[in-house]
CSV table of C-alpha atoms in Angstrom, one decimal:
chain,number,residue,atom,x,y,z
A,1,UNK,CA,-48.6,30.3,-25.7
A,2,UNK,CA,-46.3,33.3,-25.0
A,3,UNK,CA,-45.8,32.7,-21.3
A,4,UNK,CA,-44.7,29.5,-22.7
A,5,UNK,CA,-42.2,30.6,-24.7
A,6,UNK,CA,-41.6,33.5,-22.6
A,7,UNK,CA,-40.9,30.9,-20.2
A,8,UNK,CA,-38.7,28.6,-22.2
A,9,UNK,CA,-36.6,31.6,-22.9
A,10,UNK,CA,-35.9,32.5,-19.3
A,11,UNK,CA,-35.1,28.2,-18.7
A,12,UNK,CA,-32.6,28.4,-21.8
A,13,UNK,CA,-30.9,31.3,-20.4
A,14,UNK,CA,-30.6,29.7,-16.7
A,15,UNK,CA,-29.3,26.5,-18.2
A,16,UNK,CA,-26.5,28.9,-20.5
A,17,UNK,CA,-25.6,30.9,-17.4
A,18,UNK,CA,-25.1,27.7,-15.4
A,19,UNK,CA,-23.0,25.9,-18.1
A,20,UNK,CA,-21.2,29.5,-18.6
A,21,UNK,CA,-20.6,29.2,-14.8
A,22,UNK,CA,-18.6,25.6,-14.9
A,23,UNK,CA,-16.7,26.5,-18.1
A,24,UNK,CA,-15.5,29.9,-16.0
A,25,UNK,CA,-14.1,27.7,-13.4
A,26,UNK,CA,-12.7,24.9,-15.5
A,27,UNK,CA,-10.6,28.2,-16.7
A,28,UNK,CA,-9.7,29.3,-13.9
A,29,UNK,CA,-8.8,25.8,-12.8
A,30,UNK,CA,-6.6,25.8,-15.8
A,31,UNK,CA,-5.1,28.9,-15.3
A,32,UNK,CA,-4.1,28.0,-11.8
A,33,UNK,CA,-2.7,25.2,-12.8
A,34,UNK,CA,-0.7,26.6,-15.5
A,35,UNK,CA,0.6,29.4,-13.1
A,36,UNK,CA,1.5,26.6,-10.4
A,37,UNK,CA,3.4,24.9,-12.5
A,38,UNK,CA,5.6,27.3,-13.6
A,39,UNK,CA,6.3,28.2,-10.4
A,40,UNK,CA,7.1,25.1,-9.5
A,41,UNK,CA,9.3,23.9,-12.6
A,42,UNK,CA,12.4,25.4,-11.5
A,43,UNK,CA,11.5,23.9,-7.5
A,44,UNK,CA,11.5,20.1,-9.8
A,45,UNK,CA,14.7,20.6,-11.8
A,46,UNK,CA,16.7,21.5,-8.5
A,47,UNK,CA,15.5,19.1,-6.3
A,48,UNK,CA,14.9,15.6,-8.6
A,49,UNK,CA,18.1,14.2,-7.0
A,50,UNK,CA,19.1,16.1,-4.1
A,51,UNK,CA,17.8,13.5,-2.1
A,52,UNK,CA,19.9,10.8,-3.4
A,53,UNK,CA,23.0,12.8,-4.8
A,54,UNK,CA,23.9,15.8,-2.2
A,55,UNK,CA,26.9,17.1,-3.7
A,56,UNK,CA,25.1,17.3,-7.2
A,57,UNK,CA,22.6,19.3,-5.3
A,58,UNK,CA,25.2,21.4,-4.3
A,59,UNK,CA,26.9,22.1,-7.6
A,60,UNK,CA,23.2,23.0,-9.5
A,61,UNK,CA,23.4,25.9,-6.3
A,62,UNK,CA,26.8,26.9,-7.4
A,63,UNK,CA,28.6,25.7,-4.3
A,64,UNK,CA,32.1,24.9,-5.5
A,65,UNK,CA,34.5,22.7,-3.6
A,66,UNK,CA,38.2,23.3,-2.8
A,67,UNK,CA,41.2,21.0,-3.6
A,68,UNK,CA,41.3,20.3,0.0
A,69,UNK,CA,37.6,18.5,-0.3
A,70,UNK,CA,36.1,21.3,1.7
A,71,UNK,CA,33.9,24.5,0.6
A,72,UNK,CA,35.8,27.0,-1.3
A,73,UNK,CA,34.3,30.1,0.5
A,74,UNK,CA,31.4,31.1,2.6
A,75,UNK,CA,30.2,33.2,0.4
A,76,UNK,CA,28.8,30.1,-1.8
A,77,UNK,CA,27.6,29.1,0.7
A,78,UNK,CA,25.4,31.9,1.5
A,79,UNK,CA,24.6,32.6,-2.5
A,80,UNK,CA,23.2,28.6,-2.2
A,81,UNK,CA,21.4,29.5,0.6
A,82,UNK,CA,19.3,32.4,-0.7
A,83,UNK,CA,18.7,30.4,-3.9
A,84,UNK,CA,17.3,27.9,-1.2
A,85,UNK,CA,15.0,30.9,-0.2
A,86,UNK,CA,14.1,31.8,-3.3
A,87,UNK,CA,13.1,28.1,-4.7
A,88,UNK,CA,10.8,28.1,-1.1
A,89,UNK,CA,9.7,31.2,-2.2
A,90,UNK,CA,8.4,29.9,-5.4
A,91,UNK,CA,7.7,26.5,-4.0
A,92,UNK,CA,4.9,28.8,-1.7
A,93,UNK,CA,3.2,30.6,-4.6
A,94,UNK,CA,2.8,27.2,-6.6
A,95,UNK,CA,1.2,26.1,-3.3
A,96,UNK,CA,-1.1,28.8,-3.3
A,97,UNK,CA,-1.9,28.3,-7.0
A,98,UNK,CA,-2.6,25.0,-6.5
A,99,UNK,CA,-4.9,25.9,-3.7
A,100,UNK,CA,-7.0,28.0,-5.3
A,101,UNK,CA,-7.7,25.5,-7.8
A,102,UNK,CA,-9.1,23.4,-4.5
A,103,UNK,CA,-11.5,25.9,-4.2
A,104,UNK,CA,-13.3,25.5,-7.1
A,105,UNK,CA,-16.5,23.5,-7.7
A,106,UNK,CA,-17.3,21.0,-11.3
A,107,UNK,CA,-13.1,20.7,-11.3
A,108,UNK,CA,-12.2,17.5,-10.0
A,109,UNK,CA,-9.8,16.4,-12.2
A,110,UNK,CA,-8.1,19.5,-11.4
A,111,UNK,CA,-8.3,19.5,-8.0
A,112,UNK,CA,-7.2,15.8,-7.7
A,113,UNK,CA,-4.0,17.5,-10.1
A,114,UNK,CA,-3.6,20.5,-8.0
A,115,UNK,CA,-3.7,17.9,-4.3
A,116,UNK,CA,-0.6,16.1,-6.4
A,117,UNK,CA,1.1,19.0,-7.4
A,118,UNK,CA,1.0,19.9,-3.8
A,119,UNK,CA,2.0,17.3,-2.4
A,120,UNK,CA,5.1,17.0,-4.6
A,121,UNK,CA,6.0,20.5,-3.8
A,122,UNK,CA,6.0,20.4,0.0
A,123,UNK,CA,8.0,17.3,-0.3
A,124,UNK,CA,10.6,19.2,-2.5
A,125,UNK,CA,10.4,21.9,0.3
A,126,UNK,CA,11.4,19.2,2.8
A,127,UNK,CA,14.3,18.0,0.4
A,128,UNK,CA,15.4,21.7,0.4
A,129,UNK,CA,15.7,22.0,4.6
A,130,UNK,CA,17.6,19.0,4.6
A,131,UNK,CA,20.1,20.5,2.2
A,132,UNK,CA,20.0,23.6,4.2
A,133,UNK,CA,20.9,21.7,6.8
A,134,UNK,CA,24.0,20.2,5.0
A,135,UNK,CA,25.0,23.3,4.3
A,136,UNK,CA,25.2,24.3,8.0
A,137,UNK,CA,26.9,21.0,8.6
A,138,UNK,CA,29.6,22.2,6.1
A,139,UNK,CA,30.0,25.8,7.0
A,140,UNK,CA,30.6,24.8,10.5
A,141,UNK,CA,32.8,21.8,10.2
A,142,UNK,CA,36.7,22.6,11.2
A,143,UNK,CA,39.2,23.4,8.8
A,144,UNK,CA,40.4,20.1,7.4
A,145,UNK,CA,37.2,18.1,7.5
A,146,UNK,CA,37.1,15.4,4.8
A,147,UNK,CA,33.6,17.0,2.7
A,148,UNK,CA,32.7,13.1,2.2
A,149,UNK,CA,32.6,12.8,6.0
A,150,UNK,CA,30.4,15.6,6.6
A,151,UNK,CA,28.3,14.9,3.3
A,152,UNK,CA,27.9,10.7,5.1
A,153,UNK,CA,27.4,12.5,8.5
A,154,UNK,CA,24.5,14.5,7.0
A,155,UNK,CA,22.9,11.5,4.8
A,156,UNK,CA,22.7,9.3,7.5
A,157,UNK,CA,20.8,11.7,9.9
A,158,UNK,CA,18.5,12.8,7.1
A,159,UNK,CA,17.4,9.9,5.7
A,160,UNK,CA,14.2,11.5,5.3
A,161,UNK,CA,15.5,13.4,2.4
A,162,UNK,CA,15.7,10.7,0.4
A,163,UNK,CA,12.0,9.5,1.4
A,164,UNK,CA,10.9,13.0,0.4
A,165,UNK,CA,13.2,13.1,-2.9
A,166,UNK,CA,10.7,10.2,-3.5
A,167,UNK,CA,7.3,11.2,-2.5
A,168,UNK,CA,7.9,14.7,-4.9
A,169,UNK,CA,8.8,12.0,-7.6
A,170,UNK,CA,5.9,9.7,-7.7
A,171,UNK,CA,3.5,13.0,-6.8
A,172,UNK,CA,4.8,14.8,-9.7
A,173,UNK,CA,4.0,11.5,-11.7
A,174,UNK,CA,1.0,11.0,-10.9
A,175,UNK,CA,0.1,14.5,-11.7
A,176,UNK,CA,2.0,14.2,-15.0
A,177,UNK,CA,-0.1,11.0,-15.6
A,178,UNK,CA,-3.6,12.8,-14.8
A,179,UNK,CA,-3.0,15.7,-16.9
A,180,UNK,CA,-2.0,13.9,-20.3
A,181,UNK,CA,-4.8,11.4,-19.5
A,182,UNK,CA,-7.4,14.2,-18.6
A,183,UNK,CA,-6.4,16.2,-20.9
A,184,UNK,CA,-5.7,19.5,-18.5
């Protein structure tokens, strides 16, 4: 009779340190999430329409524009840059968040969030080198180059910006949708 409860003992303490196990990654899972997101949320705000309004994108990095129609100094230029680093910079650490939420085991919902998440961010990265690259259009355009001309120029060779604009949109839905109907 003791062996049996001696027994039972040692199987309800198995079964607790398994369950205890799960729960520890579930928050983990969360915590990961919560940390990617963060980091991501100012990658989101900057890049929702870049891909379909350049010259807003512009003016959320500070890049002002002269009477003329062209850029009022290279030094804008250069501060919209680095903020371009720095939102990659943060775009990468979400990433890595995310990814560690991959890692996990008895998280799916999670994980499924944390491949949308993502997704959404590398596509916001991709929105961000197209704008980089509008930003070397205009920095070496001639003096007296209409900025709607260079601004076309650019659109029509990167209509992939625009594609990615909307790939980071519906990814960053579907996660939205996944964690208010999952409750993450």
């Amino acid at each position: 009779m003791r062996r049996a409860q001696v027994l039972l003992l040692v199987l309800v303490l198995a079964a607790g340190a398994v369950a205890a196990g799960g729960c520890g990654d579930t928050s983990r899972a969360k915590e990961y999430m919560e940390k990617g997101d963060e980091l991501s949320l100012k990658l989101s705000g900057y890049t929702d329409d870049a891909g379909f309004d350049a010259l807003a994108f512009l003016s959320k990095l500070g890049v002002e524009f002269a009477d003329t129609g062209g850029i009022s100094s290279d030094t804008v230029i250069d501060e919209a840059r680095s903020q371009i680093e720095s939102l990659n910079a943060e775009g990468d650490k979400a990433i890595a968040e995310y990814e560690k939420i991959l890692g996990l085991s008895g998280v799916d919902d999670y994980k499924q969030y944390a491949e949308y998440r993502i997704a959404a961010v590398e596509a916001e990265m991709e929105v961000l080198a197209a704008v980089d690259d509008l930003l070397d259009r205009l920095a070496g355009a001639p003096e007296g180059t209409s900025l709607k001309d260079s601004v076309t120029g650019w659109a029509k060779a990167n209509t992939g910006a625009a594609v990615a604009a909307v790939k980071a949109f519906t990814n960053s839905l579907d996660a939205a949708n996944l964690k208010k109907d999952k409750g993450l």
